[in-house]
Coordinates of C-alpha atoms in Angstrom, one line a residue:
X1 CA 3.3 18.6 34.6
X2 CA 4.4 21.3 32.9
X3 CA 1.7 24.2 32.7
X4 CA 0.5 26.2 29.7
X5 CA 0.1 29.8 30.0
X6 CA -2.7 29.2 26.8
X7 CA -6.1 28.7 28.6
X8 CA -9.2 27.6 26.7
X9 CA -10.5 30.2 24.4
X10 CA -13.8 29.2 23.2
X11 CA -14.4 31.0 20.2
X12 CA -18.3 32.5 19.0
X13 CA -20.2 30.0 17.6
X14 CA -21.6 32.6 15.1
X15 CA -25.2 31.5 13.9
X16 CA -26.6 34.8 13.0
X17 CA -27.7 36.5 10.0
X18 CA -25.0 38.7 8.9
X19 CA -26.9 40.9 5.7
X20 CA -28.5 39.4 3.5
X21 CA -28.5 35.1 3.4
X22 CA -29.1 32.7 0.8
X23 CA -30.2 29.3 0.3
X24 CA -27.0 27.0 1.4
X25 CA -25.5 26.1 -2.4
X26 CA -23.1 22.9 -2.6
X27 CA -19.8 23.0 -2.6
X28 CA -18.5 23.1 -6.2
X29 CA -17.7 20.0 -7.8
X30 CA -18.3 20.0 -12.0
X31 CA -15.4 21.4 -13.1
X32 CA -14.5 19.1 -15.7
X33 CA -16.5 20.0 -18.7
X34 CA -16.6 16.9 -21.7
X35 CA -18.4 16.9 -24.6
X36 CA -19.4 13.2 -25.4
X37 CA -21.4 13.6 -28.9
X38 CA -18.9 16.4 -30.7
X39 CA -15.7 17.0 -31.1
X40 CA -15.6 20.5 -29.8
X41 CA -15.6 21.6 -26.4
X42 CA -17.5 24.4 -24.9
X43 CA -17.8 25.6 -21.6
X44 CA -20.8 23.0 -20.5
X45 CA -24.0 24.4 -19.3
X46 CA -25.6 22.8 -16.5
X47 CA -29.0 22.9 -18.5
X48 CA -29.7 23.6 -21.8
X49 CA -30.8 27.1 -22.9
X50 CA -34.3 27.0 -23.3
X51 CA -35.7 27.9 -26.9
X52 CA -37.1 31.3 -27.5
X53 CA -40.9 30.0 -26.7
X54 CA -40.2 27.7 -23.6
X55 CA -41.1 29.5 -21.0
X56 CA -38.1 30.0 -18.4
X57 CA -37.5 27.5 -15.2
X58 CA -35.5 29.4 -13.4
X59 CA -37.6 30.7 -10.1
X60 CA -36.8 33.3 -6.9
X61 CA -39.1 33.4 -3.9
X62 CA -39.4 35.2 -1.1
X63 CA -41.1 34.0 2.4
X64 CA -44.2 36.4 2.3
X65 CA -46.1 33.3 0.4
X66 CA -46.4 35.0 -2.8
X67 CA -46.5 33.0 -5.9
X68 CA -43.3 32.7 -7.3
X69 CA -42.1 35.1 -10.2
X70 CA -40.0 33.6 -13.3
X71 CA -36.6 35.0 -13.1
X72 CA -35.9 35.5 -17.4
X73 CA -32.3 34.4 -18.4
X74 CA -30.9 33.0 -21.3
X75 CA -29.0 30.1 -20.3
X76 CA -28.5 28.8 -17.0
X77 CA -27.3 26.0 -14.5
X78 CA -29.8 23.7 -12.7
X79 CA -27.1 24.0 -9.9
X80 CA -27.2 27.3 -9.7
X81 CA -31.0 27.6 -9.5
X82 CA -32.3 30.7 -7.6
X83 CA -33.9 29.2 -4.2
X84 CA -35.2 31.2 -1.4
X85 CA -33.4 33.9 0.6
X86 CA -32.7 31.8 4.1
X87 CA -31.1 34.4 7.1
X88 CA -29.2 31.2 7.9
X89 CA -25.5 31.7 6.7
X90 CA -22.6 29.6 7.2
X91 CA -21.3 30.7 10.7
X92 CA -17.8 31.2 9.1
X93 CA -16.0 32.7 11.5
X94 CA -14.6 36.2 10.8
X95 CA -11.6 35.5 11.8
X96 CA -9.4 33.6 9.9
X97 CA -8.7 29.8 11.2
X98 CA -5.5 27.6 10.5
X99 CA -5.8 24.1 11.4
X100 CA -2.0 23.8 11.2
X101 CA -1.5 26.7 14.3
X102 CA -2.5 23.7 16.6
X103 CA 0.0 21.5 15.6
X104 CA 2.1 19.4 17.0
X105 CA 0.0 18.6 20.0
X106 CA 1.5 15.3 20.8
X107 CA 4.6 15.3 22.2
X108 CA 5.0 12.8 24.9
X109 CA 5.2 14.5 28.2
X110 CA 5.2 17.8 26.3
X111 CA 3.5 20.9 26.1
X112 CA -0.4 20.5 27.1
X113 CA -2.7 19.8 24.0
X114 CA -4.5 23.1 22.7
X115 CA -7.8 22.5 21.4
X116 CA -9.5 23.1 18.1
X117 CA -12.4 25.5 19.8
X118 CA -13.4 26.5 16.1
X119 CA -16.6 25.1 15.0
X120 CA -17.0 23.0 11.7
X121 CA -17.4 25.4 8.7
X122 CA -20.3 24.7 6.5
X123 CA -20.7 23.4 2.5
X124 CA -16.9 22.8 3.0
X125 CA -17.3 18.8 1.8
X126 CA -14.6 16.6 3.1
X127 CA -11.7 17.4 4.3
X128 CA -7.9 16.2 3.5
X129 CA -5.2 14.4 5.3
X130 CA -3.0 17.0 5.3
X131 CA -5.9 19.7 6.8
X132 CA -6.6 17.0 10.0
X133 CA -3.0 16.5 10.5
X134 CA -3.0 13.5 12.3
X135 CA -0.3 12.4 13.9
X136 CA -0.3 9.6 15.7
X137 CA 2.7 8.1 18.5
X138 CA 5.0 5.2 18.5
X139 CA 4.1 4.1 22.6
X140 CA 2.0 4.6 24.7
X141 CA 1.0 8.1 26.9
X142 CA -1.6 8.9 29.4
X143 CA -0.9 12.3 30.7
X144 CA -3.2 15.1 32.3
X145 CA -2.6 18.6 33.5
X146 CA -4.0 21.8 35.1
X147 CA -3.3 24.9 33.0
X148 CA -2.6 28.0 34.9
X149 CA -5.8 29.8 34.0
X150 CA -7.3 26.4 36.1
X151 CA -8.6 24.9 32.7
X152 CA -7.8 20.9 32.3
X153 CA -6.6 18.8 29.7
X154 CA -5.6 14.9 29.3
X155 CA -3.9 13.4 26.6
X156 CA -3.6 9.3 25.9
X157 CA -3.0 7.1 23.0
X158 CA -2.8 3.5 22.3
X159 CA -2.5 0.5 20.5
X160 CA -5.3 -2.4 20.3
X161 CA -5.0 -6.0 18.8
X162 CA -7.6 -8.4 17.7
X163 CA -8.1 -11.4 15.5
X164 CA -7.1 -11.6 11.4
X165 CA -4.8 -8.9 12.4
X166 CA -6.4 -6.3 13.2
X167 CA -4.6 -3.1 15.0
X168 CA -6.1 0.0 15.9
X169 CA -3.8 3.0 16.7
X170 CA -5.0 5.3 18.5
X171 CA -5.0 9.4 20.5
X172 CA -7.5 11.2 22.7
X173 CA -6.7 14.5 23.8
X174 CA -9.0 17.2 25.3
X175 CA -9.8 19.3 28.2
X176 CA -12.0 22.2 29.5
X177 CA -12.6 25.2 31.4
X178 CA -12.1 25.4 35.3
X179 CA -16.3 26.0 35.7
X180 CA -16.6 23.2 32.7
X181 CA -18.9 25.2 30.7
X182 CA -15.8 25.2 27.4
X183 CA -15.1 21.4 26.3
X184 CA -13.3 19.9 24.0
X185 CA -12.3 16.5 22.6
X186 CA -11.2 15.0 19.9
X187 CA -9.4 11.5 18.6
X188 CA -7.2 10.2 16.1
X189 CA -7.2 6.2 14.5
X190 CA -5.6 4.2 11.6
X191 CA -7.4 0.4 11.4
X192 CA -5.6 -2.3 9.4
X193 CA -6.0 -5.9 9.3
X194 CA -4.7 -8.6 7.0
X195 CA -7.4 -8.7 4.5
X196 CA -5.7 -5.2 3.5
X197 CA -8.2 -3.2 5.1
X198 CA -6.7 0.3 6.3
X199 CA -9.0 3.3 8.0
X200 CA -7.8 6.5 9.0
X201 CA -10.2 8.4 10.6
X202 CA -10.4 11.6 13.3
X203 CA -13.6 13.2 15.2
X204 CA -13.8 16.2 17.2
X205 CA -16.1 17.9 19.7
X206 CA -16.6 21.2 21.4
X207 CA -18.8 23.5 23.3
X208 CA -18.7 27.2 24.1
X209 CA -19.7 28.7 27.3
X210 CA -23.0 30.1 25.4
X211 CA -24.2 27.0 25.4
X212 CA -23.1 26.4 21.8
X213 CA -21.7 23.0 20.5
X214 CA -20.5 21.2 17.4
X215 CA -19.9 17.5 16.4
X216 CA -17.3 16.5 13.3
X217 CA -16.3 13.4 12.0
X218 CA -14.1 12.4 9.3
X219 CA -12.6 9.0 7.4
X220 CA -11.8 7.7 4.9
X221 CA -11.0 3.8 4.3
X222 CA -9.4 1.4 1.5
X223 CA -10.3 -2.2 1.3
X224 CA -10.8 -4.6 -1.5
X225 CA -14.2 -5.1 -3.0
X226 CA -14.3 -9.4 -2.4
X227 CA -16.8 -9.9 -5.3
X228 CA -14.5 -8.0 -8.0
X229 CA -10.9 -8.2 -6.6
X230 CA -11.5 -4.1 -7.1
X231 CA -9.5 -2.1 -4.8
X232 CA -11.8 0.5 -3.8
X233 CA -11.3 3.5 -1.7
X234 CA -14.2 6.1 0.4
X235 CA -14.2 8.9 1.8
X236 CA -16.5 10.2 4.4
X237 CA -17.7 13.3 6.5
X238 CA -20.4 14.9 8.5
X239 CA -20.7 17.6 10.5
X240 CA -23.4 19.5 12.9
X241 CA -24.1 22.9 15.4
X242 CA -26.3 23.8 17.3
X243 CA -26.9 27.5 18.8
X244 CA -27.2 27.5 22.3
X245 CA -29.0 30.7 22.4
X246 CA -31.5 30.3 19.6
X247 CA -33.4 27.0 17.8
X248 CA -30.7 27.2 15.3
X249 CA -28.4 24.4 13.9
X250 CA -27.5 22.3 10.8
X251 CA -26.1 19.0 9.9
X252 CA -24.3 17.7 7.0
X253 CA -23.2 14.1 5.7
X254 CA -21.0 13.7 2.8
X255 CA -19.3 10.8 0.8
X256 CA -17.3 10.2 -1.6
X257 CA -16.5 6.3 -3.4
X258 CA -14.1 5.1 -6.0
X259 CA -12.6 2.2 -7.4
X260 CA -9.8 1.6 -9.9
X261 CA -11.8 1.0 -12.7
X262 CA -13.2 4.6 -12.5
X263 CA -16.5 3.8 -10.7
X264 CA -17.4 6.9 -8.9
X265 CA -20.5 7.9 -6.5
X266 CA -20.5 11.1 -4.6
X267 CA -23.5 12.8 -2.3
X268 CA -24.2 14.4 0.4
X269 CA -27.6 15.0 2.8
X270 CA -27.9 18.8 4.3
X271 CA -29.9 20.3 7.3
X272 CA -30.6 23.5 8.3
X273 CA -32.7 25.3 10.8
X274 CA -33.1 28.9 12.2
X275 CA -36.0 29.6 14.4
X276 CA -39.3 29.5 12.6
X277 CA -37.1 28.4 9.2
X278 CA -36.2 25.1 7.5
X279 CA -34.3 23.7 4.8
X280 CA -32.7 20.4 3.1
X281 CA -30.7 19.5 0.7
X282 CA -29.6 16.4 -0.9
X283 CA -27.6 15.5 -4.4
X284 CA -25.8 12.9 -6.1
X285 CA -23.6 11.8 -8.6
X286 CA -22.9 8.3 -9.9
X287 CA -20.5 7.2 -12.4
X288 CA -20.1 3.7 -13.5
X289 CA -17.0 4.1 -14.9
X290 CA -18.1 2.6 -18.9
X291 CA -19.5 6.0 -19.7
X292 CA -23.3 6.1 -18.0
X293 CA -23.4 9.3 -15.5
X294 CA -26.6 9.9 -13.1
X295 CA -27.0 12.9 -11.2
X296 CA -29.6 14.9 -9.2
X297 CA -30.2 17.4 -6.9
X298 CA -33.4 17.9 -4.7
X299 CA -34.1 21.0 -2.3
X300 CA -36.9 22.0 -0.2
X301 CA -37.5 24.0 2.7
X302 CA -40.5 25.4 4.8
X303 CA -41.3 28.2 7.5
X304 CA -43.8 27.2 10.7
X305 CA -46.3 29.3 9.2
X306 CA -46.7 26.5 6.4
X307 CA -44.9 28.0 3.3
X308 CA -43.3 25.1 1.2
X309 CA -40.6 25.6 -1.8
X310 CA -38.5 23.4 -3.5
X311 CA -36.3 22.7 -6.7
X312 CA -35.2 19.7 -8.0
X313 CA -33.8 18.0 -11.0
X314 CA -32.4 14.7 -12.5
X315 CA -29.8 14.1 -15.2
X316 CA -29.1 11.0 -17.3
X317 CA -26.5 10.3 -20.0
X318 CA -25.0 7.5 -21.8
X319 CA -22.5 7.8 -24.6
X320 CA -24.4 11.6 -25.6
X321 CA -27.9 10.1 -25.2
X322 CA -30.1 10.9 -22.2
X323 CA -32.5 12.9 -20.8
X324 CA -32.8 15.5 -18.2
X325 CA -35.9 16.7 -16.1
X326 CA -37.1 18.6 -12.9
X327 CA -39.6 20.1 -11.0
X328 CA -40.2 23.7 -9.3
X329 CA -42.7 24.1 -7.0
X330 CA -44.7 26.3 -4.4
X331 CA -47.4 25.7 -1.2
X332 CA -48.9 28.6 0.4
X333 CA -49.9 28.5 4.0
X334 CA -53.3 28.6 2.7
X335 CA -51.9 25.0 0.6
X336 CA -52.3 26.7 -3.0
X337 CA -49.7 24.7 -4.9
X338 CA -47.8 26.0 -7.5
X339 CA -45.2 23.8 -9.4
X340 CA -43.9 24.3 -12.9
X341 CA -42.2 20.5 -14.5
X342 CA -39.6 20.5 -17.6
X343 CA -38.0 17.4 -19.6
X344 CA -35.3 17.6 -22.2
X345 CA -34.8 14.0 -24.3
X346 CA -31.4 14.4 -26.2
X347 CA -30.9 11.8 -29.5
X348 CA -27.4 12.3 -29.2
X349 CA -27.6 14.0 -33.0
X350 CA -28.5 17.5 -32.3
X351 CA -31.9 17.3 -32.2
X352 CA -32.9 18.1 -28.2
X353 CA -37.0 17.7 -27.2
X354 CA -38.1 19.8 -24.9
X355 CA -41.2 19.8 -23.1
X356 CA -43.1 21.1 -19.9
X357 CA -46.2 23.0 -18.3
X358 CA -47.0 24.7 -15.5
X359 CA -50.1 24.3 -13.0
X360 CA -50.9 28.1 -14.0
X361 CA -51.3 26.8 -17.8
X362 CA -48.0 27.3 -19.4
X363 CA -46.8 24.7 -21.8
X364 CA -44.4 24.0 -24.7
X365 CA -43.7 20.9 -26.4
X366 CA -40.4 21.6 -29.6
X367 CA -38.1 20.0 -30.9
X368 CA -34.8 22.3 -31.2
X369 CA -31.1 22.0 -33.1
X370 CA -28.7 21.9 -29.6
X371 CA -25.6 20.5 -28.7
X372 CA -25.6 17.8 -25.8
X373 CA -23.2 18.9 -23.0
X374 CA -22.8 16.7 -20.0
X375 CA -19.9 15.7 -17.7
X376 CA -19.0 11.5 -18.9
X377 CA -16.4 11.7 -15.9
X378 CA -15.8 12.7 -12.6
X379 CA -13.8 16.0 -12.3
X380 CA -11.9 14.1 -9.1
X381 CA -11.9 10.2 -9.9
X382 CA -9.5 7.5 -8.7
X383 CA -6.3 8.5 -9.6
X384 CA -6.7 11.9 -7.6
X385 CA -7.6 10.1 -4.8
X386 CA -4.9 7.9 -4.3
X387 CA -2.5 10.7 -4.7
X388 CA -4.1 12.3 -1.7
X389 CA -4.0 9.4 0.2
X390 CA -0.4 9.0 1.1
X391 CA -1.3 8.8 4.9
X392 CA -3.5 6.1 4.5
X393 CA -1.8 3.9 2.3
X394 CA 1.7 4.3 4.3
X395 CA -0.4 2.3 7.5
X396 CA 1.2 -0.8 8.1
X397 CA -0.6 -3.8 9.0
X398 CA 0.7 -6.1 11.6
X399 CA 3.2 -9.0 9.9
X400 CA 1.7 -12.0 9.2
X401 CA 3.2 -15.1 9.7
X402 CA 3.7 -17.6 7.1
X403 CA 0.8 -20.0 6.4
X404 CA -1.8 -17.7 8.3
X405 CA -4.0 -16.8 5.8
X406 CA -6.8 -13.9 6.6
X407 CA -10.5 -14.6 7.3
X408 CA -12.9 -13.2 4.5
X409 CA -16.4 -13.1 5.3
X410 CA -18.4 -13.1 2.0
X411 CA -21.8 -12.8 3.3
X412 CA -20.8 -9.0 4.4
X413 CA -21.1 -6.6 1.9
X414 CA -19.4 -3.1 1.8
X415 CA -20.3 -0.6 3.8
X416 CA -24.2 0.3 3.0
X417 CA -25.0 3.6 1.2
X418 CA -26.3 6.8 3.7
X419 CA -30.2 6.6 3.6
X420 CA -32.0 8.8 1.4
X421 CA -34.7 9.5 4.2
X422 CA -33.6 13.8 4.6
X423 CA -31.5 13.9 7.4
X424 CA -32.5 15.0 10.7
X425 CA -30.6 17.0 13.7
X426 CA -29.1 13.9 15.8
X427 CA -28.6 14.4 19.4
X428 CA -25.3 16.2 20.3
X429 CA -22.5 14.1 21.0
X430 CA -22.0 16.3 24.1
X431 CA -25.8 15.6 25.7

């Protein structure tokens, strides 16, 4: 085999505090701003500006366990809520990382694959096609190699038949260091049967000779919903580190769903943890597509030492009517609890109630002249969706012969929502 002078290079798995960190904030996703009870638009504001006596609910901690001080602003953003300062940064690498240097890597009896030693960035949500690149062959390969620095690699791929005409292309590729302490893998599939079903879908894995390692999965899938004839189409990541030098690592889930009638739901389930340090984070967005929009956003985090914090809030809205509400709260090691609740009912004519108290003895209770601004759709819906999905719409299904109809199991329902129990730091793929 022909050798590659391009050893494995694991690059630092960077899980330090670099100056000063912050609480991990989602990745942005309201940019679409509609007003759905007047005529004019406005940039939207995430929460309503609080009247002159409402106390404000915006809060900043810090980890000493004092009580938390109120943070006065005008207006403001539930999402952009000031949380506590976390020395847990995204270990973005300083250097700057193409996906698209590593490609092509699967030329039959080629070149030996070069891995992707760069762990998954954080609060980057999912992916597209064209940033995996896959690239999948035409026949079959099984290949391996020793690089001249005495580092490994193999490279195979495949393609799997099965009943109702099913097919599963596939690629593995990966290799490692001569003492093994650097690994890499990763693989590549499309899935298609005859009930339309397509999948395309990559996952990748790696570990450093610090002892570092990182997990990443990604997919995304269109099938037809068999209860509304609906095609529907979902998208899918999640991602995890872990420091091999400290008790440091996160985790992250996130999804994406839509179908053509422009039903939308959207989430994702955070973890993060940096020695003695913490945090979660979970949100959601549900559109059903005739005008009712939910969303909410829930945070929390803790030290060992027993200091608690969290934020959260909850948005309803149907045709300019709805209501909006949260919760900001505090526990000393000592458990002192501090926690300040807020409500907002809008009538959808101008007239916004807005209510709340405080466990310190702060309340208000008014009724204000506001305009209602809320988001009635999706900012990314169906239609940009399918125009990113070239790759997965161009699979082709095996042919089916005349008068073979497919099998369509009823009693199985679509793939069931990710579990609202806070996600936890799952074994390594590499253990």
């Amino acid at each position: 085999m022909a050798a590659c002078s391009r050893g494995l290079v694991a690059r630092p798995f960077d899980l330090t505090a670099r100056g000063a960190a912050h609480w991990p904030c989602p990745a942005p996703r309201r940019r679409a701003i509609r007003c759905c009870c007047r005529a004019q638009q406005e940039p939207r504001r995430r929460l309503s500006k609080a009247a002159a006596a409402a106390p404000e609910r915006t809060e900043e901690w810090r980890i000493d366990g004092n009580k938390p001080a109120a943070a006065a602003r005008g207006r403001r953003r539930a999402s952009l809520t000031a949380m506590p300062s976390l020395p847990f940064p995204s270990p973005r690498s300083r250097r700057q990382w193409k996906q698209q240097n590593f490609y092509p890597r699967c030329t039959p009896r080629g070149p030996a694959p070069q891995s992707r030693d760069t762990p998954p960035k954080r609060d980057t949500g999912i992916a597209s096609e064209k940033e995996w690149g896959i690239n999948l062959l035409d026949e079959a390969v099984k290949e391996s190699g020793t690089n001249e620095d005495g580092s490994t690699w193999y490279r195979e791929s495949g393609d799997d038949r099965g009943d109702n005409g099913y097919r599963c292309r596939w690629a593995r590729m990966g290799g490692q260091s001569h003492d093994g302490t650097t690994e890499w893998k990763e693989t590549w599939w499309e899935k298609s049967d005859w009930t339309g079903y397509k999948e395309l879908g990559a996952e990748k894995s790696g570990k450093n000779g610090e002892g570092d390692s990182w997990w990443e999965k990604w997919k995304e899938v269109l099938y037809q919903d068999e209860w509304s004839n609906l095609a529907r189409i979902e998208r899918s990541a999640e991602k995890q580190a872990k420091s091999g030098a400290e008790n440091a690592g996160w985790y992250e889930k996130w999804w994406e769903k839509y179908d053509a009638k422009g039903w939308t739901e959207k989430g994702a389930h955070k973890y993060g943890r940096l020695n003695e340090q913490s945090w979660w984070e979970r949100w959601g967005e549900h559109y059903d597509g005739r005008g009712f929009v939910l969303k909410w956003t829930d945070k929390w985090a803790e030290t060992d030492l027993g200091t608690k914090w969290g934020d959260k809030w909850e948005e309803k809205f149907f045709a300019g009517i709805g209501s909006r509400q949260g919760e900001t709260w505090h526990v000393s090691p000592g458990g002192d609890r501090w926690s300040r609740t807020w409500g907002e009912e809008h009538f959808g004519n101008g007239k916004v109630h807005k209510y709340g108290k405080s466990t310190t003895g702060e309340s208000w209770d008014l009724v204000v002249d506001e305009e209602t601004y809320y988001e009635a759709e999706p900012h990314y819906g169906w239609a940009d969706v399918v125009g990113d999905s070239t790759q997965l719409l161009s699979i082709q299904p095996v042919e089916r012969p005349p008068g073979v109809y497919p099998t369509i199991d009823f009693s199985a329902s679509s793939p069931a929502p990710p579990s609202d129990d806070p996600p936890g730091m799952p074994p390594s793929p590499l253990e």
